[in-house]
Amino acid sequence: MTSGEFDAIFCMAVLQDVANRNNQRNQTATGITFAGFEKEILMLNSKLKTGGLFIIDNSDFSFPDTECANLYKPLDFPGNRIVRSRPLFNTHNIKISERQDGYRVFVKK
């Protein structure tokens, strides 16, 4: 695989840990941590063409917190921004919310 090979990457419900979501007393992300999440995002970013779509949903962390987020902008269309009742962890793996509010589809600038 070469850099910038793909027009779209779908990352749907793969960058999450069920234990993080199901244990209400769990205040720290374990299994998948932010470092692991960001490592995968950076690898996927290297495979996406400029103008390509990065679709990410159902993760334990926020895509805009990643090192490469400044290379993307969310697409503006109905239904792209969604609010969900699921835990959100920060870059230090600490639960910051029981609710996520964010975009799912980004275009690489």
PDB file of N, CA and C in Angstrom:
ATOM      1  N   MET A   1       0.835  -1.178   0.000  1.00  0.00           N
ATOM      2  CA  MET A   1       0.000   0.000   0.000  1.00  0.00           C
ATOM      3  C   MET A   1       0.881   1.242   0.000  1.00  0.00           C
ATOM      4  N   THR A   2       0.513   2.196  -0.799  1.00  0.00           N
ATOM      5  CA  THR A   2       1.256   3.450  -0.847  1.00  0.00           C
ATOM      6  C   THR A   2       0.486   4.539  -0.129  1.00  0.00           C
ATOM      7  N   SER A   3       1.171   5.617   0.149  1.00  0.00           N
ATOM      8  CA  SER A   3       0.550   6.739   0.833  1.00  0.00           C
ATOM      9  C   SER A   3      -0.505   7.385  -0.064  1.00  0.00           C
ATOM     10  N   GLY A   4      -1.628   7.752   0.513  1.00  0.00           N
ATOM     11  CA  GLY A   4      -2.666   8.449  -0.226  1.00  0.00           C
ATOM     12  C   GLY A   4      -3.369   7.596  -1.251  1.00  0.00           C
ATOM     13  N   GLU A   5      -3.571   6.341  -0.952  1.00  0.00           N
ATOM     14  CA  GLU A   5      -4.139   5.408  -1.915  1.00  0.00           C
ATOM     15  C   GLU A   5      -5.663   5.382  -1.922  1.00  0.00           C
ATOM     16  N   PHE A   6      -6.289   5.696  -0.800  1.00  0.00           N
ATOM     17  CA  PHE A   6      -7.729   5.488  -0.676  1.00  0.00           C
ATOM     18  C   PHE A   6      -8.524   6.785  -0.814  1.00  0.00           C
ATOM     19  N   ASP A   7      -9.735   6.646  -1.394  1.00  0.00           N
ATOM     20  CA  ASP A   7     -10.672   7.764  -1.516  1.00  0.00           C
ATOM     21  C   ASP A   7     -11.515   7.921  -0.256  1.00  0.00           C
ATOM     22  N   ALA A   8     -11.687   6.832   0.483  1.00  0.00           N
ATOM     23  CA  ALA A   8     -12.495   6.867   1.702  1.00  0.00           C
ATOM     24  C   ALA A   8     -12.016   5.783   2.655  1.00  0.00           C
ATOM     25  N   ILE A   9     -12.104   6.092   3.924  1.00  0.00           N
ATOM     26  CA  ILE A   9     -11.806   5.126   4.980  1.00  0.00           C
ATOM     27  C   ILE A   9     -12.994   5.118   5.931  1.00  0.00           C
ATOM     28  N   PHE A  10     -13.523   3.934   6.179  1.00  0.00           N
ATOM     29  CA  PHE A  10     -14.638   3.755   7.093  1.00  0.00           C
ATOM     30  C   PHE A  10     -14.116   3.104   8.364  1.00  0.00           C
ATOM     31  N   CYS A  11     -14.248   3.801   9.454  1.00  0.00           N
ATOM     32  CA  CYS A  11     -13.768   3.332  10.748  1.00  0.00           C
ATOM     33  C   CYS A  11     -14.977   3.299  11.681  1.00  0.00           C
ATOM     34  N   MET A  12     -15.775   2.264  11.521  1.00  0.00           N
ATOM     35  CA  MET A  12     -17.068   2.181  12.184  1.00  0.00           C
ATOM     36  C   MET A  12     -17.042   1.166  13.325  1.00  0.00           C
ATOM     37  N   ALA A  13     -17.053   1.660  14.547  1.00  0.00           N
ATOM     38  CA  ALA A  13     -17.169   0.812  15.737  1.00  0.00           C
ATOM     39  C   ALA A  13     -15.985  -0.130  15.935  1.00  0.00           C
ATOM     40  N   VAL A  14     -14.810   0.255  15.461  1.00  0.00           N
ATOM     41  CA  VAL A  14     -13.631  -0.597  15.655  1.00  0.00           C
ATOM     42  C   VAL A  14     -12.649  -0.014  16.671  1.00  0.00           C
ATOM     43  N   LEU A  15     -12.711   1.281  16.935  1.00  0.00           N
ATOM     44  CA  LEU A  15     -11.785   1.917  17.874  1.00  0.00           C
ATOM     45  C   LEU A  15     -12.488   2.206  19.187  1.00  0.00           C
ATOM     46  N   GLN A  16     -12.938   1.116  19.797  1.00  0.00           N
ATOM     47  CA  GLN A  16     -13.646   1.200  21.059  1.00  0.00           C
ATOM     48  C   GLN A  16     -13.371  -0.058  21.866  1.00  0.00           C
ATOM     49  N   ASP A  17     -13.653   0.002  23.141  1.00  0.00           N
ATOM     50  CA  ASP A  17     -13.527  -1.145  24.022  1.00  0.00           C
ATOM     51  C   ASP A  17     -14.843  -1.278  24.770  1.00  0.00           C
ATOM     52  N   VAL A  18     -15.487  -2.403  24.639  1.00  0.00           N
ATOM     53  CA  VAL A  18     -16.794  -2.618  25.259  1.00  0.00           C
ATOM     54  C   VAL A  18     -16.743  -2.371  26.765  1.00  0.00           C
ATOM     55  N   ALA A  19     -15.642  -2.727  27.403  1.00  0.00           N
ATOM     56  CA  ALA A  19     -15.519  -2.509  28.855  1.00  0.00           C
ATOM     57  C   ALA A  19     -15.591  -1.024  29.197  1.00  0.00           C
ATOM     58  N   ASN A  20     -15.050  -0.176  28.352  1.00  0.00           N
ATOM     59  CA  ASN A  20     -15.116   1.270  28.595  1.00  0.00           C
ATOM     60  C   ASN A  20     -16.558   1.764  28.571  1.00  0.00           C
ATOM     61  N   ARG A  21     -17.353   1.196  27.725  1.00  0.00           N
ATOM     62  CA  ARG A  21     -18.727   1.644  27.551  1.00  0.00           C
ATOM     63  C   ARG A  21     -19.671   1.027  28.583  1.00  0.00           C
ATOM     64  N   ASN A  22     -19.468  -0.231  28.929  1.00  0.00           N
ATOM     65  CA  ASN A  22     -20.437  -0.949  29.763  1.00  0.00           C
ATOM     66  C   ASN A  22     -20.218  -0.815  31.258  1.00  0.00           C
ATOM     67  N   ASN A  23     -19.037  -0.447  31.693  1.00  0.00           N
ATOM     68  CA  ASN A  23     -18.756  -0.321  33.122  1.00  0.00           C
ATOM     69  C   ASN A  23     -18.960   1.132  33.536  1.00  0.00           C
ATOM     70  N   GLN A  24     -20.094   1.426  34.118  1.00  0.00           N
ATOM     71  CA  GLN A  24     -20.445   2.798  34.483  1.00  0.00           C
ATOM     72  C   GLN A  24     -19.478   3.410  35.500  1.00  0.00           C
ATOM     73  N   ARG A  25     -18.829   2.580  36.305  1.00  0.00           N
ATOM     74  CA  ARG A  25     -17.888   3.091  37.302  1.00  0.00           C
ATOM     75  C   ARG A  25     -16.485   3.254  36.745  1.00  0.00           C
ATOM     76  N   ASN A  26     -16.265   2.802  35.517  1.00  0.00           N
ATOM     77  CA  ASN A  26     -14.938   2.888  34.911  1.00  0.00           C
ATOM     78  C   ASN A  26     -14.668   4.337  34.498  1.00  0.00           C
ATOM     79  N   GLN A  27     -13.776   4.986  35.191  1.00  0.00           N
ATOM     80  CA  GLN A  27     -13.449   6.380  34.897  1.00  0.00           C
ATOM     81  C   GLN A  27     -12.195   6.521  34.047  1.00  0.00           C
ATOM     82  N   THR A  28     -11.539   5.397  33.752  1.00  0.00           N
ATOM     83  CA  THR A  28     -10.316   5.412  32.960  1.00  0.00           C
ATOM     84  C   THR A  28     -10.430   4.389  31.840  1.00  0.00           C
ATOM     85  N   ALA A  29     -10.110   4.814  30.613  1.00  0.00           N
ATOM     86  CA  ALA A  29     -10.104   3.883  29.479  1.00  0.00           C
ATOM     87  C   ALA A  29      -8.960   2.904  29.663  1.00  0.00           C
ATOM     88  N   THR A  30      -9.248   1.657  29.404  1.00  0.00           N
ATOM     89  CA  THR A  30      -8.219   0.628  29.539  1.00  0.00           C
ATOM     90  C   THR A  30      -7.929   0.045  28.163  1.00  0.00           C
ATOM     91  N   GLY A  31      -8.321  -1.155  27.850  1.00  0.00           N
ATOM     92  CA  GLY A  31      -8.057  -1.831  26.575  1.00  0.00           C
ATOM     93  C   GLY A  31      -7.526  -0.962  25.449  1.00  0.00           C
ATOM     94  N   ILE A  32      -8.367  -0.148  24.872  1.00  0.00           N
ATOM     95  CA  ILE A  32      -7.945   0.819  23.858  1.00  0.00           C
ATOM     96  C   ILE A  32      -7.743   2.155  24.562  1.00  0.00           C
ATOM     97  N   THR A  33      -6.535   2.678  24.498  1.00  0.00           N
ATOM     98  CA  THR A  33      -6.223   3.972  25.102  1.00  0.00           C
ATOM     99  C   THR A  33      -6.122   5.022  24.010  1.00  0.00           C
ATOM    100  N   PHE A  34      -6.016   6.285  24.406  1.00  0.00           N
ATOM    101  CA  PHE A  34      -5.897   7.334  23.406  1.00  0.00           C
ATOM    102  C   PHE A  34      -4.653   7.146  22.548  1.00  0.00           C
ATOM    103  N   ALA A  35      -3.556   6.731  23.142  1.00  0.00           N
ATOM    104  CA  ALA A  35      -2.314   6.521  22.364  1.00  0.00           C
ATOM    105  C   ALA A  35      -2.545   5.484  21.267  1.00  0.00           C
ATOM    106  N   GLY A  36      -3.233   4.405  21.576  1.00  0.00           N
ATOM    107  CA  GLY A  36      -3.538   3.383  20.571  1.00  0.00           C
ATOM    108  C   GLY A  36      -4.513   3.894  19.529  1.00  0.00           C
ATOM    109  N   PHE A  37      -5.523   4.634  19.979  1.00  0.00           N
ATOM    110  CA  PHE A  37      -6.500   5.238  19.070  1.00  0.00           C
ATOM    111  C   PHE A  37      -5.794   6.163  18.084  1.00  0.00           C
ATOM    112  N   GLU A  38      -4.971   7.061  18.602  1.00  0.00           N
ATOM    113  CA  GLU A  38      -4.294   8.022  17.733  1.00  0.00           C
ATOM    114  C   GLU A  38      -3.313   7.332  16.793  1.00  0.00           C
ATOM    115  N   LYS A  39      -2.629   6.317  17.251  1.00  0.00           N
ATOM    116  CA  LYS A  39      -1.699   5.573  16.393  1.00  0.00           C
ATOM    117  C   LYS A  39      -2.436   5.009  15.178  1.00  0.00           C
ATOM    118  N   GLU A  40      -3.609   4.421  15.403  1.00  0.00           N
ATOM    119  CA  GLU A  40      -4.401   3.875  14.292  1.00  0.00           C
ATOM    120  C   GLU A  40      -4.910   4.987  13.376  1.00  0.00           C
ATOM    121  N   ILE A  41      -5.368   6.092  13.949  1.00  0.00           N
ATOM    122  CA  ILE A  41      -5.848   7.217  13.142  1.00  0.00           C
ATOM    123  C   ILE A  41      -4.726   7.758  12.261  1.00  0.00           C
ATOM    124  N   LEU A  42      -3.535   7.917  12.821  1.00  0.00           N
ATOM    125  CA  LEU A  42      -2.402   8.435  12.042  1.00  0.00           C
ATOM    126  C   LEU A  42      -2.021   7.486  10.912  1.00  0.00           C
ATOM    127  N   MET A  43      -2.070   6.201  11.166  1.00  0.00           N
ATOM    128  CA  MET A  43      -1.774   5.222  10.124  1.00  0.00           C
ATOM    129  C   MET A  43      -2.826   5.307   9.015  1.00  0.00           C
ATOM    130  N   LEU A  44      -4.084   5.366   9.389  1.00  0.00           N
ATOM    131  CA  LEU A  44      -5.149   5.474   8.391  1.00  0.00           C
ATOM    132  C   LEU A  44      -5.049   6.787   7.625  1.00  0.00           C
ATOM    133  N   ASN A  45      -4.735   7.870   8.315  1.00  0.00           N
ATOM    134  CA  ASN A  45      -4.558   9.162   7.669  1.00  0.00           C
ATOM    135  C   ASN A  45      -3.520   9.086   6.551  1.00  0.00           C
ATOM    136  N   SER A  46      -2.443   8.349   6.778  1.00  0.00           N
ATOM    137  CA  SER A  46      -1.381   8.242   5.772  1.00  0.00           C
ATOM    138  C   SER A  46      -1.837   7.510   4.519  1.00  0.00           C
ATOM    139  N   LYS A  47      -2.934   6.785   4.600  1.00  0.00           N
ATOM    140  CA  LYS A  47      -3.456   6.015   3.460  1.00  0.00           C
ATOM    141  C   LYS A  47      -4.525   6.766   2.671  1.00  0.00           C
ATOM    142  N   LEU A  48      -4.961   7.918   3.187  1.00  0.00           N
ATOM    143  CA  LEU A  48      -6.082   8.637   2.578  1.00  0.00           C
ATOM    144  C   LEU A  48      -5.606   9.760   1.674  1.00  0.00           C
ATOM    145  N   LYS A  49      -6.196   9.838   0.494  1.00  0.00           N
ATOM    146  CA  LYS A  49      -5.876  10.902  -0.467  1.00  0.00           C
ATOM    147  C   LYS A  49      -6.402  12.246   0.030  1.00  0.00           C
ATOM    148  N   THR A  50      -5.784  13.323  -0.418  1.00  0.00           N
ATOM    149  CA  THR A  50      -6.339  14.657  -0.216  1.00  0.00           C
ATOM    150  C   THR A  50      -7.703  14.696  -0.902  1.00  0.00           C
ATOM    151  N   GLY A  51      -8.700  15.218  -0.220  1.00  0.00           N
ATOM    152  CA  GLY A  51     -10.066  15.217  -0.736  1.00  0.00           C
ATOM    153  C   GLY A  51     -10.831  13.959  -0.371  1.00  0.00           C
ATOM    154  N   GLY A  52     -10.141  13.002   0.261  1.00  0.00           N
ATOM    155  CA  GLY A  52     -10.780  11.755   0.661  1.00  0.00           C
ATOM    156  C   GLY A  52     -11.629  11.925   1.904  1.00  0.00           C
ATOM    157  N   LEU A  53     -12.511  10.977   2.114  1.00  0.00           N
ATOM    158  CA  LEU A  53     -13.421  11.006   3.255  1.00  0.00           C
ATOM    159  C   LEU A  53     -12.936  10.081   4.358  1.00  0.00           C
ATOM    160  N   PHE A  54     -12.950  10.582   5.578  1.00  0.00           N
ATOM    161  CA  PHE A  54     -12.649   9.778   6.757  1.00  0.00           C
ATOM    162  C   PHE A  54     -13.940   9.702   7.545  1.00  0.00           C
ATOM    163  N   ILE A  55     -14.501   8.506   7.612  1.00  0.00           N
ATOM    164  CA  ILE A  55     -15.759   8.306   8.317  1.00  0.00           C
ATOM    165  C   ILE A  55     -15.452   7.529   9.589  1.00  0.00           C
ATOM    166  N   ILE A  56     -15.744   8.126  10.718  1.00  0.00           N
ATOM    167  CA  ILE A  56     -15.449   7.499  12.008  1.00  0.00           C
ATOM    168  C   ILE A  56     -16.674   7.611  12.896  1.00  0.00           C
ATOM    169  N   ASP A  57     -17.027   6.482  13.519  1.00  0.00           N
ATOM    170  CA  ASP A  57     -18.215   6.468  14.373  1.00  0.00           C
ATOM    171  C   ASP A  57     -18.019   5.443  15.483  1.00  0.00           C
ATOM    172  N   ASN A  58     -18.672   5.665  16.586  1.00  0.00           N
ATOM    173  CA  ASN A  58     -18.661   4.749  17.721  1.00  0.00           C
ATOM    174  C   ASN A  58     -17.263   4.467  18.254  1.00  0.00           C
ATOM    175  N   SER A  59     -16.525   5.505  18.544  1.00  0.00           N
ATOM    176  CA  SER A  59     -15.215   5.329  19.168  1.00  0.00           C
ATOM    177  C   SER A  59     -15.259   5.881  20.593  1.00  0.00           C
ATOM    178  N   ASP A  60     -14.249   5.530  21.379  1.00  0.00           N
ATOM    179  CA  ASP A  60     -14.196   5.982  22.767  1.00  0.00           C
ATOM    180  C   ASP A  60     -13.548   7.356  22.908  1.00  0.00           C
ATOM    181  N   PHE A  61     -12.939   7.848  21.840  1.00  0.00           N
ATOM    182  CA  PHE A  61     -12.194   9.103  21.873  1.00  0.00           C
ATOM    183  C   PHE A  61     -12.671  10.007  20.745  1.00  0.00           C
ATOM    184  N   SER A  62     -12.266  11.250  20.795  1.00  0.00           N
ATOM    185  CA  SER A  62     -12.698  12.245  19.822  1.00  0.00           C
ATOM    186  C   SER A  62     -11.656  12.414  18.710  1.00  0.00           C
ATOM    187  N   PHE A  63     -12.087  12.237  17.469  1.00  0.00           N
ATOM    188  CA  PHE A  63     -11.199  12.428  16.322  1.00  0.00           C
ATOM    189  C   PHE A  63     -10.554  13.820  16.323  1.00  0.00           C
ATOM    190  N   PRO A  64     -11.285  14.895  16.649  1.00  0.00           N
ATOM    191  CA  PRO A  64     -10.661  16.228  16.669  1.00  0.00           C
ATOM    192  C   PRO A  64      -9.515  16.381  17.677  1.00  0.00           C
ATOM    193  N   ASP A  65      -9.354  15.452  18.608  1.00  0.00           N
ATOM    194  CA  ASP A  65      -8.246  15.506  19.557  1.00  0.00           C
ATOM    195  C   ASP A  65      -6.940  14.933  18.986  1.00  0.00           C
ATOM    196  N   THR A  66      -7.005  14.324  17.821  1.00  0.00           N
ATOM    197  CA  THR A  66      -5.817  13.678  17.261  1.00  0.00           C
ATOM    198  C   THR A  66      -4.872  14.677  16.613  1.00  0.00           C
ATOM    199  N   GLU A  67      -3.629  14.256  16.489  1.00  0.00           N
ATOM    200  CA  GLU A  67      -2.571  15.086  15.908  1.00  0.00           C
ATOM    201  C   GLU A  67      -2.869  15.506  14.475  1.00  0.00           C
ATOM    202  N   CYS A  68      -3.577  14.687  13.729  1.00  0.00           N
ATOM    203  CA  CYS A  68      -3.824  14.990  12.313  1.00  0.00           C
ATOM    204  C   CYS A  68      -5.179  15.657  12.062  1.00  0.00           C
ATOM    205  N   ALA A  69      -5.943  15.936  13.103  1.00  0.00           N
ATOM    206  CA  ALA A  69      -7.286  16.503  12.928  1.00  0.00           C
ATOM    207  C   ALA A  69      -7.285  17.818  12.160  1.00  0.00           C
ATOM    208  N   ASN A  70      -6.193  18.580  12.268  1.00  0.00           N
ATOM    209  CA  ASN A  70      -6.133  19.865  11.556  1.00  0.00           C
ATOM    210  C   ASN A  70      -6.058  19.673  10.036  1.00  0.00           C
ATOM    211  N   LEU A  71      -5.855  18.460   9.574  1.00  0.00           N
ATOM    212  CA  LEU A  71      -5.824  18.168   8.140  1.00  0.00           C
ATOM    213  C   LEU A  71      -7.220  17.921   7.582  1.00  0.00           C
ATOM    214  N   TYR A  72      -8.225  17.969   8.443  1.00  0.00           N
ATOM    215  CA  TYR A  72      -9.597  17.606   8.069  1.00  0.00           C
ATOM    216  C   TYR A  72     -10.589  18.702   8.432  1.00  0.00           C
ATOM    217  N   LYS A  73     -11.721  18.655   7.745  1.00  0.00           N
ATOM    218  CA  LYS A  73     -12.859  19.484   8.149  1.00  0.00           C
ATOM    219  C   LYS A  73     -14.108  18.608   8.075  1.00  0.00           C
ATOM    220  N   PRO A  74     -15.044  18.809   9.007  1.00  0.00           N
ATOM    221  CA  PRO A  74     -16.275  18.015   8.950  1.00  0.00           C
ATOM    222  C   PRO A  74     -17.121  18.458   7.768  1.00  0.00           C
ATOM    223  N   LEU A  75     -17.772  17.504   7.134  1.00  0.00           N
ATOM    224  CA  LEU A  75     -18.692  17.847   6.047  1.00  0.00           C
ATOM    225  C   LEU A  75     -19.993  18.359   6.646  1.00  0.00           C
ATOM    226  N   ASP A  76     -20.591  19.316   5.966  1.00  0.00           N
ATOM    227  CA  ASP A  76     -21.825  19.933   6.428  1.00  0.00           C
ATOM    228  C   ASP A  76     -23.007  19.320   5.673  1.00  0.00           C
ATOM    229  N   PHE A  77     -23.669  18.364   6.318  1.00  0.00           N
ATOM    230  CA  PHE A  77     -24.888  17.793   5.757  1.00  0.00           C
ATOM    231  C   PHE A  77     -25.752  17.284   6.903  1.00  0.00           C
ATOM    232  N   PRO A  78     -27.058  17.243   6.706  1.00  0.00           N
ATOM    233  CA  PRO A  78     -27.958  16.790   7.773  1.00  0.00           C
ATOM    234  C   PRO A  78     -27.593  15.385   8.236  1.00  0.00           C
ATOM    235  N   GLY A  79     -27.517  15.205   9.548  1.00  0.00           N
ATOM    236  CA  GLY A  79     -27.228  13.904  10.116  1.00  0.00           C
ATOM    237  C   GLY A  79     -25.754  13.620  10.348  1.00  0.00           C
ATOM    238  N   ASN A  80     -24.870  14.518   9.891  1.00  0.00           N
ATOM    239  CA  ASN A  80     -23.451  14.262  10.118  1.00  0.00           C
ATOM    240  C   ASN A  80     -23.072  14.488  11.579  1.00  0.00           C
ATOM    241  N   ARG A  81     -23.682  15.457  12.206  1.00  0.00           N
ATOM    242  CA  ARG A  81     -23.418  15.700  13.620  1.00  0.00           C
ATOM    243  C   ARG A  81     -24.447  14.920  14.426  1.00  0.00           C
ATOM    244  N   ILE A  82     -23.939  14.135  15.375  1.00  0.00           N
ATOM    245  CA  ILE A  82     -24.831  13.258  16.126  1.00  0.00           C
ATOM    246  C   ILE A  82     -24.495  13.330  17.617  1.00  0.00           C
ATOM    247  N   VAL A  83     -25.524  13.205  18.433  1.00  0.00           N
ATOM    248  CA  VAL A  83     -25.373  13.147  19.887  1.00  0.00           C
ATOM    249  C   VAL A  83     -25.730  11.733  20.310  1.00  0.00           C
ATOM    250  N   ARG A  84     -24.841  11.133  21.106  1.00  0.00           N
ATOM    251  CA  ARG A  84     -25.064   9.762  21.569  1.00  0.00           C
ATOM    252  C   ARG A  84     -24.831   9.667  23.072  1.00  0.00           C
ATOM    253  N   SER A  85     -25.561   8.756  23.702  1.00  0.00           N
ATOM    254  CA  SER A  85     -25.315   8.431  25.108  1.00  0.00           C
ATOM    255  C   SER A  85     -24.280   7.322  25.147  1.00  0.00           C
ATOM    256  N   ARG A  86     -23.019   7.724  25.209  1.00  0.00           N
ATOM    257  CA  ARG A  86     -21.906   6.785  25.342  1.00  0.00           C
ATOM    258  C   ARG A  86     -20.730   7.544  25.907  1.00  0.00           C
ATOM    259  N   PRO A  87     -19.891   6.887  26.691  1.00  0.00           N
ATOM    260  CA  PRO A  87     -18.767   7.567  27.332  1.00  0.00           C
ATOM    261  C   PRO A  87     -17.784   8.163  26.319  1.00  0.00           C
ATOM    262  N   LEU A  88     -17.196   9.276  26.725  1.00  0.00           N
ATOM    263  CA  LEU A  88     -16.140   9.922  25.941  1.00  0.00           C
ATOM    264  C   LEU A  88     -14.942  10.099  26.863  1.00  0.00           C
ATOM    265  N   PHE A  89     -13.779   9.673  26.385  1.00  0.00           N
ATOM    266  CA  PHE A  89     -12.541   9.766  27.145  1.00  0.00           C
ATOM    267  C   PHE A  89     -11.627  10.799  26.500  1.00  0.00           C
ATOM    268  N   ASN A  90     -10.810  11.453  27.311  1.00  0.00           N
ATOM    269  CA  ASN A  90      -9.902  12.477  26.784  1.00  0.00           C
ATOM    270  C   ASN A  90      -8.548  11.872  26.399  1.00  0.00           C
ATOM    271  N   THR A  91      -7.620  12.719  26.043  1.00  0.00           N
ATOM    272  CA  THR A  91      -6.301  12.266  25.597  1.00  0.00           C
ATOM    273  C   THR A  91      -5.491  11.616  26.713  1.00  0.00           C
ATOM    274  N   HIS A  92      -5.938  11.777  27.961  1.00  0.00           N
ATOM    275  CA  HIS A  92      -5.271  11.155  29.115  1.00  0.00           C
ATOM    276  C   HIS A  92      -6.034   9.924  29.598  1.00  0.00           C
ATOM    277  N   ASN A  93      -6.994   9.465  28.788  1.00  0.00           N
ATOM    278  CA  ASN A  93      -7.782   8.252  29.057  1.00  0.00           C
ATOM    279  C   ASN A  93      -8.754   8.387  30.221  1.00  0.00           C
ATOM    280  N   ILE A  94      -9.097   9.615  30.584  1.00  0.00           N
ATOM    281  CA  ILE A  94     -10.036   9.877  31.671  1.00  0.00           C
ATOM    282  C   ILE A  94     -11.412  10.159  31.071  1.00  0.00           C
ATOM    283  N   LYS A  95     -12.436   9.534  31.641  1.00  0.00           N
ATOM    284  CA  LYS A  95     -13.800   9.772  31.164  1.00  0.00           C
ATOM    285  C   LYS A  95     -14.182  11.218  31.458  1.00  0.00           C
ATOM    286  N   ILE A  96     -14.604  11.932  30.425  1.00  0.00           N
ATOM    287  CA  ILE A  96     -14.974  13.337  30.593  1.00  0.00           C
ATOM    288  C   ILE A  96     -16.467  13.574  30.401  1.00  0.00           C
ATOM    289  N   SER A  97     -17.149  12.568  29.858  1.00  0.00           N
ATOM    290  CA  SER A  97     -18.572  12.746  29.617  1.00  0.00           C
ATOM    291  C   SER A  97     -19.245  11.392  29.411  1.00  0.00           C
ATOM    292  N   GLU A  98     -20.530  11.343  29.696  1.00  0.00           N
ATOM    293  CA  GLU A  98     -21.344  10.155  29.388  1.00  0.00           C
ATOM    294  C   GLU A  98     -22.091  10.367  28.074  1.00  0.00           C
ATOM    295  N   ARG A  99     -21.764  11.465  27.399  1.00  0.00           N
ATOM    296  CA  ARG A  99     -22.448  11.818  26.154  1.00  0.00           C
ATOM    297  C   ARG A  99     -21.429  12.283  25.127  1.00  0.00           C
ATOM    298  N   GLN A 100     -21.623  11.870  23.882  1.00  0.00           N
ATOM    299  CA  GLN A 100     -20.766  12.336  22.793  1.00  0.00           C
ATOM    300  C   GLN A 100     -21.593  13.176  21.835  1.00  0.00           C
ATOM    301  N   ASP A 101     -21.007  14.258  21.386  1.00  0.00           N
ATOM    302  CA  ASP A 101     -21.643  15.173  20.444  1.00  0.00           C
ATOM    303  C   ASP A 101     -20.584  15.539  19.419  1.00  0.00           C
ATOM    304  N   GLY A 102     -20.704  14.983  18.230  1.00  0.00           N
ATOM    305  CA  GLY A 102     -19.670  15.284  17.250  1.00  0.00           C
ATOM    306  C   GLY A 102     -20.012  14.824  15.849  1.00  0.00           C
ATOM    307  N   TYR A 103     -19.106  15.121  14.948  1.00  0.00           N
ATOM    308  CA  TYR A 103     -19.252  14.776  13.538  1.00  0.00           C
ATOM    309  C   TYR A 103     -18.724  13.378  13.269  1.00  0.00           C
ATOM    310  N   ARG A 104     -19.226  12.790  12.199  1.00  0.00           N
ATOM    311  CA  ARG A 104     -18.810  11.448  11.812  1.00  0.00           C
ATOM    312  C   ARG A 104     -18.057  11.423  10.492  1.00  0.00           C
ATOM    313  N   VAL A 105     -18.300  12.373   9.619  1.00  0.00           N
ATOM    314  CA  VAL A 105     -17.695  12.364   8.295  1.00  0.00           C
ATOM    315  C   VAL A 105     -16.834  13.618   8.120  1.00  0.00           C
ATOM    316  N   PHE A 106     -15.565  13.386   7.788  1.00  0.00           N
ATOM    317  CA  PHE A 106     -14.589  14.450   7.593  1.00  0.00           C
ATOM    318  C   PHE A 106     -13.978  14.319   6.215  1.00  0.00           C
ATOM    319  N   VAL A 107     -13.592  15.462   5.628  1.00  0.00           N
ATOM    320  CA  VAL A 107     -12.878  15.442   4.353  1.00  0.00           C
ATOM    321  C   VAL A 107     -11.456  15.925   4.603  1.00  0.00           C
ATOM    322  N   LYS A 108     -10.506  15.260   3.947  1.00  0.00           N
ATOM    323  CA  LYS A 108      -9.101  15.622   4.102  1.00  0.00           C
ATOM    324  C   LYS A 108      -8.816  16.815   3.211  1.00  0.00           C
ATOM    325  N   LYS A 109      -8.286  17.905   3.806  1.00  0.00           N
ATOM    326  CA  LYS A 109      -8.005  19.151   3.075  1.00  0.00           C
ATOM    327  C   LYS A 109      -6.757  19.020   2.220  1.00  0.00           C
TER     328      LYS A 109
END
